[in-house]
Amino acid sequence: MAQDHDEVENGFNSSRNDDGHHHHDKKDKNEGEGGKEAEEFSVERAFDGKEVPSWRKQLTIRAFVVSFVLSVLFTFIVMKLNLTTGIIPSLNVSAGLLGFFFVKTWTKFLENSRILRQPFTRQENTVIQTCVVASSGIAFSGGFGSYLLGMSDRIAIQSEDTNLGYKNLSLTWIIGFLFVVSFLGLFSVVPLRKIMIIDFKLTYPSGTATAYLINSFHTTAGAKLAKKQVRTLGKFFSFSFLWGFFQWFFTAGDNCGFVSFPTFGLKAYEYRFYFDFSAIYVGVGMICPYIINISVLLGGILSWGLMWPLIEKRKGDWYSADLSPTSLQGLQGYKVFISIALILGDGLYNFCKVLSRTLVGLFYQVRTRNASSDLPVAENSSPETAKLSYDDQRRTRLFLKDQIPTWFAISGYVAIAIVSIIVLPHIFHQLKWYHVLVIYLFAPTLAFCNAYGCGLTDWSLASTYGKLAIFTIGAWAGSSHGGVLAGLAACGVMMNIVSTASDLTQDFKTGYLTLASPRSMFVSQVIGTAIGCIVSPCVFWLFYKAFDDLGVPGSEYAAPFAMVYRNMAKLGVEGFSALPKNCLLLCYVLFGAAIVINLIRDSIRKEWARFIPLPMAMAIPFYLGPYFAIDMCVGSLLLFIWEKIDKAKADAFGPAVASGLICGDGIWSLPSSILALAKVQPPMCMKFLSRRTNARVDKFLGF
């Protein structure tokens, strides 16, 4: 599931999520690389006796029923992560594992009833995986925790800039908007799939790791292990869900319950240093690489442990002492704009790095192709094919068999572009038709760059391209013509295109390695995207209506990136006039520091580079506080100890334990939001007071 490095918000989906979703998968891939030569000869030979179904037979009704159920499950999980911290780990392993488990159970039941018509194949498993990842991907690229929520009156009131315009959220226009913009990226990269997968042989680490996982499920030994992994996932799912339910009873008021447990004392709690007993973030910590968890904790210590207490002492000098705690002219302004500076510094560096690697890679690819133009890779008779291993020959032959016509892709892109150029200005009056046209002229190039860069590095830079649109379209529209809303809407259009483009090429790679047809991958991605366009807004709406404090700093669902994105749009429109005293200087320092840290990381040897923190990860707690970083580090520590005791078991079952913790707590958000909607209040409030405050309360109550 591609996520952006550049948005660790996007969360560590590393390949979807600029953010990091996929780094863990990358490790699997690299570990498999050593034995790749031996594996190359064995993988497809192990499946020699099994017939590969036609692309239509890979698309079964049961696959899409299972996909729909898992899509709802994963949308709740991604939405909860989106609206709490914005860190989203890779859920590929859980999607592949649960897809395998559901269909295997279904086919076993039919087999016993003797009415099984079609056995469960790895191609069908890949279709489920693709569909689930596509639909839950919309929960991220739909901007429910970032640009979309940033347009709302809730965030505009907190930013104290309602005069710059806001748009009241409504389910109908959100669904309409997503349908108009989410399919374009799919058509933009279809004509390039052969170049990316076969000619350039890009690695797509997450897609490759997922394919190895699915292939292993369908061998005898792999199926036995998968059964044990599902059992482990189920145990930790139940524990996590019941733990969430148990905690609910103690949260009758503000700052009540285990989530407000002052683990390190009340002063540390005041600066958000505490362990909040969140199973979901312990699970996230187990999936994310150690360096990401440490980076987030370092960012929390630097900001809430050092910078904010020092800036607070300048109250009355650097900013007025009479301001409300949420005013962007006060301390809150430093928190928001300094984290923006770090995110932009890291995003700019990685954008330049991936773009330069893309261009250099392309230059060499084109040069070597020209030098050997007499060896067309796609021709089975060419001398090039003779050099390919048995696996590669078989995969290439099947990958090229079911073509998706180029005219179909181009006409699809043009048709959807025309519809959205007409429709989008009706949804957002500030976004003019010529703004949308310019985005769509540049989008295929940017989608290609993102898909190529993702194949090389496993980083999807979707949210960086989105921020590019915020600044360019916002500044072009201007503040008097609703530049803030135009910028945020343009961000949504751009992010959806480049995000779905890298997702689809990632899926083509998975399909190539599991012999799933490109046609079935494309159809599955389209159906998954359509499911996501309906399910994600409905899940978001449930949260939005159930929790009145959604988007409010310090609440359970603080949605930090909504405020960050709105203020980026404001910066693009108004410039630096909105910043409090010395804030711009601090922004410059941290913007430069992000670039320098990344430069050092990339210029020293690999064994040392893994100890250098990631600025993007450090930026997240600047606004939110370090409490979730402590949860993540607890997850890291548990995994580290487990690996020391029994590495083989930790490698086999670690992702299943983490997925169980994430899924259980994520699904608990469904009953908890229904209880909130029904106005059912928890019976108790568990709160912690200092000795002095407690004595005053007792005195007041007459104890």
Coordinates of N, CA and C in Angstrom, one line a residue, residues 199-333:
D199 N 10.8 -3.7 -18.8 CA 12.0 -3.0 -19.4 C 12.9 -2.5 -18.4
F200 N 12.4 -1.7 -17.4 CA 13.2 -1.1 -16.4 C 13.5 -2.0 -15.2
K201 N 12.7 -3.0 -15.1 CA 12.8 -4.0 -14.0 C 12.9 -3.3 -12.6
L202 N 12.0 -2.3 -12.4 CA 12.0 -1.6 -11.1 C 11.7 -2.5 -9.9
T203 N 12.2 -2.3 -8.8 CA 12.0 -3.3 -7.7 C 10.7 -3.2 -7.0
Y204 N 10.2 -2.0 -6.7 CA 8.9 -1.8 -5.9 C 9.0 -2.7 -4.7
P205 N 9.8 -2.4 -3.7 CA 10.1 -3.3 -2.6 C 8.8 -3.8 -1.9
S206 N 7.8 -2.9 -1.7 CA 6.6 -3.3 -1.0 C 5.8 -4.3 -1.8
G207 N 5.7 -4.0 -3.1 CA 4.9 -4.9 -4.0 C 5.6 -6.2 -4.1
T208 N 6.9 -6.2 -4.1 CA 7.6 -7.5 -4.2 C 7.5 -8.3 -2.9
A209 N 7.6 -7.6 -1.8 CA 7.4 -8.3 -0.5 C 6.0 -8.9 -0.4
T210 N 5.0 -8.2 -0.8 CA 3.7 -8.7 -0.8 C 3.5 -9.9 -1.7
A211 N 4.1 -9.8 -2.8 CA 4.0 -11.0 -3.8 C 4.7 -12.2 -3.2
Y212 N 5.9 -12.1 -2.5 CA 6.5 -13.2 -1.9 C 5.6 -13.8 -0.8
L213 N 5.0 -12.9 -0.1 CA 4.1 -13.3 1.0 C 2.9 -14.1 0.4
I214 N 2.3 -13.6 -0.6 CA 1.1 -14.3 -1.2 C 1.6 -15.7 -1.8
N215 N 2.7 -15.7 -2.5 CA 3.2 -16.9 -3.1 C 3.5 -17.9 -2.0
S216 N 4.0 -17.5 -0.8 CA 4.3 -18.4 0.3 C 3.0 -19.0 0.9
F217 N 1.9 -18.2 0.9 CA 0.7 -18.7 1.5 C 0.2 -19.9 0.7
H218 N 0.5 -20.0 -0.6 CA -0.1 -21.0 -1.5 C 0.8 -22.2 -1.7
T219 N 1.9 -22.3 -0.8 CA 2.7 -23.5 -0.8 C 2.2 -24.3 0.5
T220 N 2.5 -25.5 0.6 CA 2.0 -26.3 1.7 C 2.5 -25.8 3.1
A221 N 3.8 -25.6 3.1 CA 4.4 -25.1 4.4 C 3.9 -23.7 4.7
G222 N 3.8 -22.9 3.7 CA 3.4 -21.5 3.9 C 1.9 -21.4 4.4
A223 N 1.1 -22.3 3.9 CA -0.3 -22.4 4.3 C -0.4 -22.7 5.8
K224 N 0.4 -23.6 6.3 CA 0.4 -24.0 7.7 C 0.9 -22.8 8.6
L225 N 1.9 -22.1 8.1 CA 2.4 -21.0 8.9 C 1.3 -19.9 8.9
A226 N 0.7 -19.7 7.7 CA -0.3 -18.6 7.6 C -1.5 -18.9 8.6
K227 N -1.8 -20.2 8.7 CA -2.9 -20.6 9.7 C -2.5 -20.1 11.1
K228 N -1.2 -20.4 11.5 CA -0.8 -20.0 12.8 C -0.7 -18.5 13.0
Q229 N -0.3 -17.8 11.9 CA -0.3 -16.3 11.9 C -1.7 -15.8 12.1
V230 N -2.6 -16.3 11.4 CA -4.0 -15.8 11.6 C -4.5 -16.0 13.0
R231 N -4.2 -17.2 13.6 CA -4.6 -17.5 14.9 C -4.0 -16.5 15.9
T232 N -2.7 -16.2 15.7 CA -2.0 -15.1 16.5 C -2.7 -13.8 16.4
L233 N -3.0 -13.4 15.1 CA -3.6 -12.1 14.8 C -5.0 -12.1 15.5
G234 N -5.7 -13.2 15.5 CA -7.1 -13.2 16.1 C -7.0 -13.0 17.6
K235 N -6.0 -13.6 18.3 CA -5.8 -13.5 19.7 C -5.6 -12.0 20.1
F236 N -4.6 -11.4 19.4 CA -4.3 -10.0 19.7 C -5.4 -9.0 19.3
F237 N -6.1 -9.4 18.2 CA -7.3 -8.6 17.8 C -8.3 -8.5 19.0
S238 N -8.6 -9.7 19.5 CA -9.6 -9.8 20.6 C -9.1 -9.0 21.8
F239 N -7.8 -9.2 22.2 CA -7.3 -8.5 23.3 C -7.4 -7.0 23.1
S240 N -7.0 -6.5 21.9 CA -7.0 -5.1 21.7 C -8.4 -4.5 21.7
F241 N -9.3 -5.2 21.1 CA -10.7 -4.7 21.0 C -11.3 -4.7 22.5
L242 N -11.1 -5.7 23.2 CA -11.6 -5.8 24.6 C -10.9 -4.7 25.5
W243 N -9.7 -4.5 25.3 CA -9.0 -3.5 26.0 C -9.5 -2.1 25.8
G244 N -9.8 -1.8 24.5 CA -10.5 -0.5 24.1 C -11.8 -0.4 24.8
F245 N -12.6 -1.5 24.8 CA -13.9 -1.5 25.4 C -13.8 -1.2 27.0
F246 N -12.8 -1.9 27.6 CA -12.6 -1.8 29.0 C -12.3 -0.3 29.4
Q247 N -11.4 0.3 28.6 CA -10.9 1.7 28.8 C -12.1 2.7 28.7
W248 N -13.1 2.4 27.8 CA -14.2 3.3 27.6 C -14.9 3.6 28.9
F249 N -15.1 2.6 29.8 CA -15.9 2.8 31.0 C -15.3 3.9 31.9
F250 N -14.1 4.3 31.7 CA -13.4 5.2 32.6 C -13.3 6.6 32.0
T251 N -14.0 6.9 30.9 CA -13.7 8.1 30.2 C -15.0 9.1 30.1
A252 N -15.6 9.2 31.3 CA -16.9 10.0 31.3 C -16.7 11.5 31.2
G253 N -15.5 12.0 31.3 CA -15.3 13.5 31.1 C -14.0 13.8 30.4
D254 N -13.6 15.1 30.3 CA -12.4 15.5 29.6 C -11.2 15.0 30.5
N255 N -10.1 14.5 29.8 CA -8.9 14.1 30.4 C -9.1 13.0 31.4
C256 N -10.1 12.1 31.1 CA -10.3 11.0 32.0 C -9.8 9.7 31.4
G257 N -9.6 8.7 32.2 CA -9.3 7.3 31.7 C -7.8 7.1 31.6
F258 N -7.5 5.9 31.1 CA -6.1 5.4 30.9 C -5.4 6.3 29.9
V259 N -6.1 6.9 28.9 CA -5.5 7.7 27.9 C -4.9 9.0 28.5
S260 N -5.3 9.3 29.7 CA -4.7 10.5 30.4 C -3.9 10.1 31.6
F261 N -3.2 9.0 31.6 CA -2.5 8.4 32.7 C -1.1 9.1 32.8
P262 N -0.9 9.9 33.9 CA 0.4 10.6 34.0 C 1.5 9.7 34.4
T263 N 2.0 8.9 33.5 CA 3.0 7.8 33.8 C 4.2 8.4 34.4
F264 N 4.7 9.6 34.0 CA 6.0 10.1 34.4 C 5.8 11.3 35.3
G265 N 4.6 11.5 35.9 CA 4.3 12.6 36.8 C 3.5 13.7 36.1
L266 N 2.9 14.5 36.9 CA 1.9 15.5 36.4 C 2.6 16.6 35.6
K267 N 3.8 17.0 35.9 CA 4.5 18.0 35.1 C 4.8 17.5 33.7
A268 N 5.3 16.3 33.7 CA 5.6 15.6 32.4 C 4.3 15.5 31.6
Y269 N 3.2 15.2 32.3 CA 1.9 15.0 31.6 C 1.5 16.3 31.0
E270 N 1.7 17.4 31.7 CA 1.4 18.8 31.2 C 2.0 19.0 29.8
Y271 N 3.3 18.5 29.6 CA 4.0 18.6 28.4 C 3.8 17.4 27.5
R272 N 2.8 16.6 27.8 CA 2.4 15.5 26.9 C 3.4 14.3 26.9
F273 N 4.2 14.2 28.0 CA 5.0 13.0 28.1 C 4.3 12.0 29.0
Y274 N 3.7 11.0 28.4 CA 3.0 10.0 29.2 C 2.7 8.8 28.3
F275 N 2.5 7.7 28.9 CA 2.1 6.5 28.1 C 0.6 6.4 28.2
D276 N -0.1 6.4 27.0 CA -1.6 6.4 27.0 C -2.2 5.1 26.8
F277 N -1.5 4.0 27.0 CA -2.1 2.6 26.9 C -2.8 2.3 25.6
S278 N -2.3 2.9 24.5 CA -3.0 2.8 23.2 C -2.5 1.5 22.5
A279 N -3.3 0.5 22.4 CA -2.8 -0.7 21.7 C -2.5 -0.5 20.2
I280 N -3.2 0.5 19.6 CA -3.0 0.7 18.2 C -1.6 1.3 17.9
Y281 N -1.1 2.2 18.8 CA 0.2 2.7 18.5 C 1.4 1.8 19.0
V282 N 1.1 0.9 19.9 CA 2.1 -0.1 20.3 C 2.3 -1.0 19.0
G283 N 1.1 -1.3 18.4 CA 1.2 -2.1 17.2 C 1.9 -1.4 16.0
V284 N 1.6 -0.1 15.9 CA 2.3 0.7 14.8 C 3.8 0.7 15.1
G285 N 4.2 0.8 16.4 CA 5.6 0.8 16.7 C 6.3 -0.5 16.4
M286 N 5.5 -1.6 16.4 CA 6.1 -2.9 16.1 C 6.3 -3.0 14.6
I287 N 5.5 -2.3 13.8 CA 5.6 -2.5 12.3 C 6.6 -1.4 11.8
C288 N 6.6 -0.2 12.3 CA 7.5 0.8 11.8 C 9.0 0.5 12.2
P289 N 9.9 0.8 11.3 CA 11.3 0.6 11.6 C 11.8 1.3 12.9
Y290 N 12.8 0.8 13.6 CA 13.2 1.4 14.8 C 13.6 2.9 14.7
I291 N 14.2 3.2 13.5 CA 14.7 4.6 13.4 C 13.5 5.6 13.3
I292 N 12.4 5.2 12.8 CA 11.2 6.1 12.7 C 10.7 6.3 14.1
N293 N 10.6 5.3 14.9 CA 10.0 5.4 16.3 C 11.0 6.3 17.1
I294 N 12.3 6.1 17.0 CA 13.2 6.9 17.7 C 13.2 8.4 17.2
S295 N 13.0 8.6 15.9 CA 12.9 9.9 15.3 C 11.8 10.7 15.9
V296 N 10.6 10.0 16.0 CA 9.4 10.6 16.5 C 9.6 11.0 18.0
L297 N 10.2 10.1 18.7 CA 10.5 10.4 20.2 C 11.5 11.6 20.3
L298 N 12.5 11.6 19.5 CA 13.5 12.7 19.5 C 12.8 14.0 19.2
G299 N 11.9 14.0 18.2 CA 11.2 15.2 17.8 C 10.4 15.7 19.0
G300 N 9.7 14.8 19.7 CA 8.9 15.2 20.9 C 9.8 15.8 22.0
I301 N 10.9 15.2 22.2 CA 11.8 15.7 23.3 C 12.3 17.1 22.9
L302 N 12.7 17.3 21.6 CA 13.3 18.5 21.2 C 12.2 19.7 21.3
S303 N 11.0 19.3 20.9 CA 9.9 20.4 20.9 C 9.3 20.6 22.2
W304 N 8.6 19.5 22.8 CA 7.9 19.7 24.0 C 8.8 19.7 25.3
G305 N 10.0 19.1 25.1 CA 10.9 19.0 26.3 C 11.8 20.2 26.3
L306 N 12.0 20.9 25.2 CA 13.0 22.0 25.1 C 12.5 23.3 24.6
M307 N 12.0 23.2 23.3 CA 11.7 24.5 22.6 C 10.5 25.2 23.2
W308 N 9.3 24.4 23.4 CA 8.1 25.1 23.8 C 8.2 25.6 25.2
P309 N 8.8 24.9 26.2 CA 9.0 25.5 27.5 C 9.8 26.8 27.4
L310 N 10.9 26.8 26.6 CA 11.7 28.0 26.5 C 10.9 29.2 25.8
I311 N 10.2 28.9 24.8 CA 9.4 29.9 24.1 C 8.3 30.5 25.0
E312 N 7.7 29.6 25.9 CA 6.7 30.0 26.8 C 7.2 31.0 27.8
K313 N 8.5 30.9 28.1 CA 9.1 31.9 29.0 C 9.2 33.3 28.4
R314 N 9.1 33.4 27.1 CA 9.1 34.6 26.3 C 7.7 35.3 26.2
K315 N 6.8 34.7 26.9 CA 5.4 35.2 26.8 C 5.4 36.6 27.3
G316 N 4.7 37.5 26.5 CA 4.7 38.9 26.9 C 5.7 39.7 26.1
D317 N 6.8 38.9 25.6 CA 7.8 39.6 24.8 C 7.7 39.2 23.4
W318 N 7.8 37.9 23.1 CA 7.7 37.4 21.7 C 6.2 37.4 21.3
Y319 N 5.3 37.2 22.2 CA 3.9 37.2 21.8 C 3.1 37.7 23.0
S320 N 1.9 38.2 22.8 CA 1.0 38.8 23.8 C 0.6 37.7 24.8
A321 N 0.6 38.1 26.1 CA 0.2 37.2 27.2 C -1.3 37.0 27.3
D322 N -2.1 37.9 26.5 CA -3.5 37.8 26.6 C -4.2 36.8 25.6
L323 N -3.3 36.3 24.7 CA -3.9 35.4 23.7 C -4.4 34.1 24.2
S324 N -5.4 33.6 23.5 CA -6.0 32.2 23.9 C -4.9 31.2 23.6
P325 N -5.0 30.0 24.3 CA -4.0 29.0 24.0 C -4.0 28.5 22.6
T326 N -5.1 28.6 21.9 CA -5.2 28.1 20.5 C -4.9 29.1 19.4
S327 N -4.5 30.4 19.8 CA -4.3 31.5 18.9 C -3.0 31.2 18.1
L328 N -3.0 31.4 16.8 CA -1.8 31.2 16.0 C -0.9 32.4 16.1
Q329 N -1.3 33.4 16.8 CA -0.3 34.5 17.1 C 0.5 34.2 18.3
G330 N 0.2 33.2 19.0 CA 0.9 32.8 20.3 C 1.7 31.5 20.1
L331 N 1.8 30.8 21.2 CA 2.6 29.5 21.2 C 2.2 28.5 20.1
Q332 N 0.9 28.5 19.9 CA 0.3 27.5 18.9 C 0.9 27.8 17.5
G333 N 1.1 29.1 17.2 CA 1.7 29.5 15.9 C 3.1 28.9 15.7

